[in-house]
Amino acid sequence: MIQIEGVSHRYGDREVLSDINLSLIEDRIGVIGANGSGKSTLARLLNGLVVPSTGRVLVDGMDTARDGAGVRRKVAFVFSDPDAQIVMPTVAEDVAFSLRRHGLSKQEVADRVRDILARFGLGGHPDHPAHLLSSGQKQLLALASVLVTEPEILICDEPTTLLDLRNSRQVAGVLEGLAQRVVLVTHNLELLHGWQRVLVIEQGRVVADGSAEQSIGHYEALMAAGRPC
Ligand code: ADP
């Protein structure tokens, strides 16, 4: 469980999140809102990439400000741009890199890498240069490299923004089938169809918190009213 208690966040003296209080326990949680409303900052708070200026974020009781490393073993993060996340020259090396501090034998690493690449449709490309993959394949590789460490929760910050419709649907299909709990920040409202819980952020505050249907309706009404972000 992730608990956000009385959290505000400032960059310099500008407050971009104000007094957020949430318990995140559902398997699928969406986060939507206008550009600049604070969604990415909220997402980054969940695994300690950003620590709150006020208040605290607890992951199974661990404070993200005190035990960032422990939190990141449980809570993984996928960025919009997979190039920001791919660090090794080849597909298999990139996935194996994530396991370097897990105390596994070479054979165990090779087995885990092979299995996850097969699951993500990259089994035929282990020695392919990672930077030559298509955008969709790169995002699948970024997901594989994160999920091979078997985190409990996956935070995705607009993972389909740079993808065309086909690749976007492929990544959406992968997210849909994950055993992990997922928190997904997205402008692609289609991805959230049927989700249990969607938060709407506006000007650094949670202004709606309900089913996908309720929250998307609220967001569309906000946008139609032309409220500033
Ligand atoms: P969203 O994901 O909804 O677009 P963000 O959380 O990225 O919103 O940004 C919220 C506000 O904080 C924006 O005005 C943005 O310009 C500002 N901001 C985001 N990151 C930084 C940063 N590292 N330094 C200063 N300001 C930032």
Tab-separated table of C-alpha atoms and ligand atoms in Angstrom:
chain	number	residue	atom	x	y	z
A	1	MET	CA	0.000	0.000	0.000
A	2	ILE	CA	1.158	3.528	-0.779
A	3	GLN	CA	0.065	6.245	1.657
A	4	ILE	CA	0.421	9.904	0.813
A	5	GLU	CA	0.007	11.948	3.962
A	6	GLY	CA	-0.361	15.736	3.892
A	7	VAL	CA	1.989	16.054	0.932
A	8	SER	CA	2.872	19.325	-0.739
A	9	HIS	CA	5.711	19.797	-3.191
A	10	ARG	CA	7.558	22.953	-4.210
A	11	TYR	CA	10.119	23.518	-6.943
A	12	GLY	CA	11.978	26.553	-5.572
A	13	ASP	CA	9.232	28.642	-4.033
A	14	ARG	CA	6.537	27.481	-6.465
A	15	GLU	CA	4.076	24.986	-4.985
A	16	VAL	CA	3.016	22.430	-7.625
A	17	LEU	CA	1.255	19.899	-5.360
A	18	SER	CA	-0.825	20.966	-2.363
A	19	ASP	CA	-2.041	18.936	0.600
A	20	ILE	CA	-2.436	15.550	-1.073
A	21	ASN	CA	-3.839	12.731	1.097
A	22	LEU	CA	-4.346	9.358	-0.583
A	23	SER	CA	-4.191	5.629	0.175
A	24	LEU	CA	-3.392	3.742	-3.006
A	25	ILE	CA	-4.364	0.086	-2.744
A	26	GLU	CA	-6.218	-0.722	-5.971
A	27	ASP	CA	-4.611	-2.904	-8.676
A	28	ARG	CA	-5.121	-0.303	-11.398
A	29	ILE	CA	-5.012	3.435	-10.730
A	30	GLY	CA	-5.033	6.069	-13.466
A	31	VAL	CA	-3.894	9.683	-13.098
A	32	ILE	CA	-5.165	12.301	-15.531
A	33	GLY	CA	-5.175	16.076	-15.765
A	34	ALA	CA	-4.065	19.013	-17.868
A	35	ASN	CA	-0.407	19.636	-18.787
A	36	GLY	CA	1.451	21.128	-15.855
A	37	SER	CA	-1.180	20.094	-13.293
A	38	GLY	CA	1.360	18.063	-11.264
A	39	LYS	CA	0.807	14.469	-12.477
A	40	SER	CA	4.486	13.645	-13.101
A	41	THR	CA	5.520	15.125	-9.787
A	42	LEU	CA	2.887	13.000	-8.050
A	43	ALA	CA	4.067	9.882	-9.939
A	44	ARG	CA	7.704	10.564	-9.002
A	45	LEU	CA	6.775	10.946	-5.336
A	46	LEU	CA	5.528	7.348	-5.310
A	47	ASN	CA	8.977	5.769	-5.605
A	48	GLY	CA	11.095	8.514	-4.107
A	49	LEU	CA	12.379	10.040	-7.364
A	50	VAL	CA	10.943	13.221	-5.851
A	51	VAL	CA	10.609	13.627	-2.080
A	52	PRO	CA	7.856	15.795	-0.603
A	53	SER	CA	8.584	19.321	0.636
A	54	THR	CA	5.927	18.763	3.323
A	55	GLY	CA	4.258	15.552	4.532
A	56	ARG	CA	5.369	12.011	3.763
A	57	VAL	CA	4.910	9.128	1.352
A	58	LEU	CA	4.962	5.606	2.804
A	59	VAL	CA	5.290	2.399	0.781
A	60	ASP	CA	4.324	-0.562	2.979
A	61	GLY	CA	5.381	1.646	5.892
A	62	MET	CA	8.752	2.681	4.364
A	63	ASP	CA	9.251	6.436	4.102
A	64	THR	CA	10.411	7.383	0.580
A	65	ALA	CA	12.546	10.204	2.020
A	66	ARG	CA	14.447	7.830	4.349
A	67	ASP	CA	14.594	4.542	2.474
A	68	GLY	CA	14.533	5.409	-1.227
A	69	ALA	CA	16.505	2.296	-2.200
A	70	GLY	CA	14.132	-0.019	-0.319
A	71	VAL	CA	11.127	1.733	-1.839
A	72	ARG	CA	12.540	1.415	-5.370
A	73	ARG	CA	12.949	-2.352	-4.936
A	74	LYS	CA	9.168	-2.515	-4.539
A	75	VAL	CA	8.060	0.338	-6.768
A	76	ALA	CA	9.453	0.585	-10.316
A	77	PHE	CA	9.101	3.514	-12.703
A	78	VAL	CA	8.760	3.684	-16.482
A	79	PHE	CA	9.257	7.013	-18.282
A	80	SER	CA	7.617	8.327	-21.481
A	81	ASP	CA	10.889	8.211	-23.356
A	82	PRO	CA	12.426	4.716	-23.319
A	83	ASP	CA	15.742	6.158	-24.539
A	84	ALA	CA	16.035	7.758	-21.089
A	85	GLN	CA	15.896	4.293	-19.552
A	86	ILE	CA	17.803	2.006	-21.930
A	87	VAL	CA	21.428	1.962	-20.782
A	88	MET	CA	23.150	-1.007	-22.436
A	89	PRO	CA	24.109	-1.647	-26.087
A	90	THR	CA	22.016	-4.756	-26.732
A	91	VAL	CA	18.525	-5.879	-25.797
A	92	ALA	CA	19.615	-8.820	-23.594
A	93	GLU	CA	22.401	-6.819	-21.943
A	94	ASP	CA	19.973	-4.064	-21.049
A	95	VAL	CA	17.607	-6.460	-19.268
A	96	ALA	CA	20.506	-8.300	-17.576
A	97	PHE	CA	21.870	-4.966	-16.295
A	98	SER	CA	18.773	-4.570	-14.092
A	99	LEU	CA	19.663	-7.823	-12.308
A	100	ARG	CA	23.302	-6.967	-11.594
A	101	ARG	CA	22.796	-6.525	-7.843
A	102	HIS	CA	20.347	-9.347	-7.256
A	103	GLY	CA	22.861	-12.032	-6.284
A	104	LEU	CA	21.822	-14.368	-9.119
A	105	SER	CA	24.116	-16.801	-10.963
A	106	LYS	CA	24.935	-16.176	-14.637
A	107	GLN	CA	22.582	-18.998	-15.577
A	108	GLU	CA	19.726	-17.584	-13.481
A	109	VAL	CA	20.200	-14.163	-15.080
A	110	ALA	CA	20.253	-15.692	-18.567
A	111	ASP	CA	17.064	-17.670	-17.830
A	112	ARG	CA	15.194	-14.654	-16.462
A	113	VAL	CA	16.302	-12.476	-19.393
A	114	ARG	CA	15.236	-15.092	-21.930
A	115	ASP	CA	11.831	-15.584	-20.285
A	116	ILE	CA	10.961	-11.915	-20.034
A	117	LEU	CA	12.101	-11.113	-23.579
A	118	ALA	CA	9.867	-13.918	-24.848
A	119	ARG	CA	6.947	-12.514	-22.811
A	120	PHE	CA	7.395	-9.065	-24.333
A	121	GLY	CA	7.759	-10.276	-27.922
A	122	LEU	CA	11.496	-9.517	-28.018
A	123	GLY	CA	12.691	-13.124	-27.802
A	124	GLY	CA	13.977	-13.032	-31.373
A	125	HIS	CA	16.189	-9.991	-30.780
A	126	PRO	CA	18.476	-10.600	-27.771
A	127	ASP	CA	21.637	-9.367	-29.506
A	128	HIS	CA	19.957	-6.562	-31.433
A	129	PRO	CA	21.381	-3.066	-30.785
A	130	ALA	CA	18.842	-1.567	-28.381
A	131	HIS	CA	18.971	1.885	-29.978
A	132	LEU	CA	17.943	0.445	-33.363
A	133	LEU	CA	14.640	-0.977	-32.099
A	134	SER	CA	11.357	0.679	-33.116
A	135	SER	CA	9.824	3.099	-30.589
A	136	GLY	CA	7.267	0.494	-29.568
A	137	GLN	CA	9.923	-2.194	-29.119
A	138	LYS	CA	12.037	0.240	-27.101
A	139	GLN	CA	9.150	0.899	-24.726
A	140	LEU	CA	8.592	-2.872	-24.389
A	141	LEU	CA	12.313	-3.277	-23.642
A	142	ALA	CA	12.146	-0.526	-21.011
A	143	LEU	CA	9.179	-2.335	-19.432
A	144	ALA	CA	10.967	-5.709	-19.598
A	145	SER	CA	14.106	-4.262	-17.988
A	146	VAL	CA	12.059	-2.887	-15.116
A	147	LEU	CA	9.763	-5.884	-14.644
A	148	VAL	CA	12.552	-8.478	-14.700
A	149	THR	CA	13.369	-7.371	-11.140
A	150	GLU	CA	9.808	-8.394	-10.140
A	151	PRO	CA	8.661	-5.154	-8.468
A	152	GLU	CA	5.295	-5.149	-6.688
A	153	ILE	CA	4.087	-1.860	-8.141
A	154	LEU	CA	4.759	-0.239	-11.508
A	155	ILE	CA	4.447	3.521	-12.016
A	156	CYS	CA	4.179	4.532	-15.687
A	157	ASP	CA	4.440	8.180	-16.685
A	158	GLU	CA	2.805	8.560	-20.100
A	159	PRO	CA	4.350	5.352	-21.501
A	160	THR	CA	2.486	5.596	-24.815
A	161	THR	CA	2.954	9.306	-25.559
A	162	LEU	CA	5.682	8.759	-28.145
A	163	LEU	CA	4.045	5.732	-29.765
A	164	ASP	CA	1.776	5.326	-32.781
A	165	LEU	CA	-1.614	3.660	-32.363
A	166	ARG	CA	-0.394	0.103	-33.038
A	167	ASN	CA	2.558	0.330	-30.642
A	168	SER	CA	0.450	2.162	-28.106
A	169	ARG	CA	-2.117	-0.656	-28.143
A	170	GLN	CA	0.639	-3.249	-27.776
A	171	VAL	CA	2.030	-1.516	-24.688
A	172	ALA	CA	-1.517	-1.076	-23.340
A	173	GLY	CA	-2.113	-4.817	-23.789
A	174	VAL	CA	1.051	-5.589	-21.829
A	175	LEU	CA	0.042	-3.236	-19.003
A	176	GLU	CA	-3.422	-4.764	-18.907
A	177	GLY	CA	-2.043	-8.268	-18.394
A	178	LEU	CA	0.498	-7.475	-15.674
A	179	ALA	CA	0.310	-9.196	-12.300
A	180	GLN	CA	1.793	-6.039	-10.730
A	181	ARG	CA	-0.250	-3.180	-9.382
A	182	VAL	CA	-0.071	-0.294	-11.860
A	183	VAL	CA	-0.317	3.474	-11.458
A	184	LEU	CA	-0.595	4.999	-14.926
A	185	VAL	CA	-0.289	8.700	-15.766
A	186	THR	CA	-1.742	9.237	-19.209
A	187	HIS	CA	-3.485	11.565	-21.625
A	188	ASN	CA	-4.682	8.485	-23.499
A	189	LEU	CA	-8.062	8.133	-21.797
A	190	GLU	CA	-8.867	5.020	-23.859
A	191	LEU	CA	-6.242	3.114	-21.837
A	192	LEU	CA	-8.203	3.620	-18.631
A	193	HIS	CA	-11.432	2.064	-19.838
A	194	GLY	CA	-12.943	-0.003	-16.996
A	195	TRP	CA	-10.221	0.906	-14.466
A	196	GLN	CA	-11.155	0.774	-10.799
A	197	ARG	CA	-9.815	4.156	-9.778
A	198	VAL	CA	-8.796	7.292	-11.654
A	199	LEU	CA	-7.536	10.497	-10.016
A	200	VAL	CA	-7.976	13.871	-11.680
A	201	ILE	CA	-5.308	16.441	-10.810
A	202	GLU	CA	-5.906	20.125	-11.322
A	203	GLN	CA	-3.525	22.866	-10.198
A	204	GLY	CA	-1.719	20.494	-7.861
A	205	ARG	CA	-4.812	19.129	-6.132
A	206	VAL	CA	-6.893	15.967	-6.463
A	207	VAL	CA	-10.233	17.251	-7.755
A	208	ALA	CA	-11.847	13.894	-8.563
A	209	ASP	CA	-11.234	10.368	-7.304
A	210	GLY	CA	-13.575	7.684	-8.571
A	211	SER	CA	-14.114	5.038	-11.232
A	212	ALA	CA	-12.682	5.692	-14.706
A	213	GLU	CA	-16.141	6.621	-15.938
A	214	GLN	CA	-16.789	9.154	-13.151
A	215	SER	CA	-13.346	10.746	-13.227
A	216	ILE	CA	-13.069	10.986	-17.006
A	217	GLY	CA	-16.509	12.646	-17.050
A	218	HIS	CA	-15.286	15.147	-14.457
A	219	TYR	CA	-12.094	15.837	-16.427
A	220	GLU	CA	-13.960	16.336	-19.687
A	221	ALA	CA	-16.312	18.785	-17.967
A	222	LEU	CA	-13.314	20.704	-16.563
A	223	MET	CA	-11.707	20.894	-19.983
A	224	ALA	CA	-14.962	21.957	-21.620
A	225	ALA	CA	-15.295	24.731	-19.029
A	226	GLY	CA	-11.824	25.915	-20.054
A	227	ARG	CA	-10.452	25.980	-16.519
A	228	PRO	CA	-6.737	26.808	-16.353
A	229	CYS	CA	-4.367	23.972	-15.395
B	1	ADP	P1	2.286	17.311	-15.468
B	1	ADP	O1	2.920	15.958	-15.389
B	1	ADP	O2	0.855	17.311	-15.059
B	1	ADP	O3	2.495	17.980	-16.796
B	1	ADP	P2	4.451	18.185	-13.758
B	1	ADP	O4	4.408	17.493	-12.441
B	1	ADP	O5	5.449	17.721	-14.766
B	1	ADP	O6	2.987	18.246	-14.368
B	1	ADP	O7	4.756	19.736	-13.511
B	1	ADP	C1	3.997	20.531	-12.599
B	1	ADP	C2	4.612	21.912	-12.607
B	1	ADP	O8	5.921	21.840	-12.053
B	1	ADP	C3	4.776	22.498	-14.002
B	1	ADP	O9	4.510	23.893	-13.939
B	1	ADP	C4	6.232	22.261	-14.321
B	1	ADP	O10	6.726	23.246	-15.180
B	1	ADP	C5	6.883	22.354	-12.955
B	1	ADP	N1	8.073	21.475	-12.850
B	1	ADP	C6	8.110	20.142	-13.111
B	1	ADP	N2	9.354	19.656	-12.878
B	1	ADP	C7	10.099	20.708	-12.450
B	1	ADP	C8	11.450	20.839	-12.035
B	1	ADP	N3	12.292	19.785	-12.015
B	1	ADP	N4	11.865	22.070	-11.676
B	1	ADP	C9	11.035	23.136	-11.664
B	1	ADP	N5	9.737	23.080	-12.039
B	1	ADP	C10	9.262	21.867	-12.435
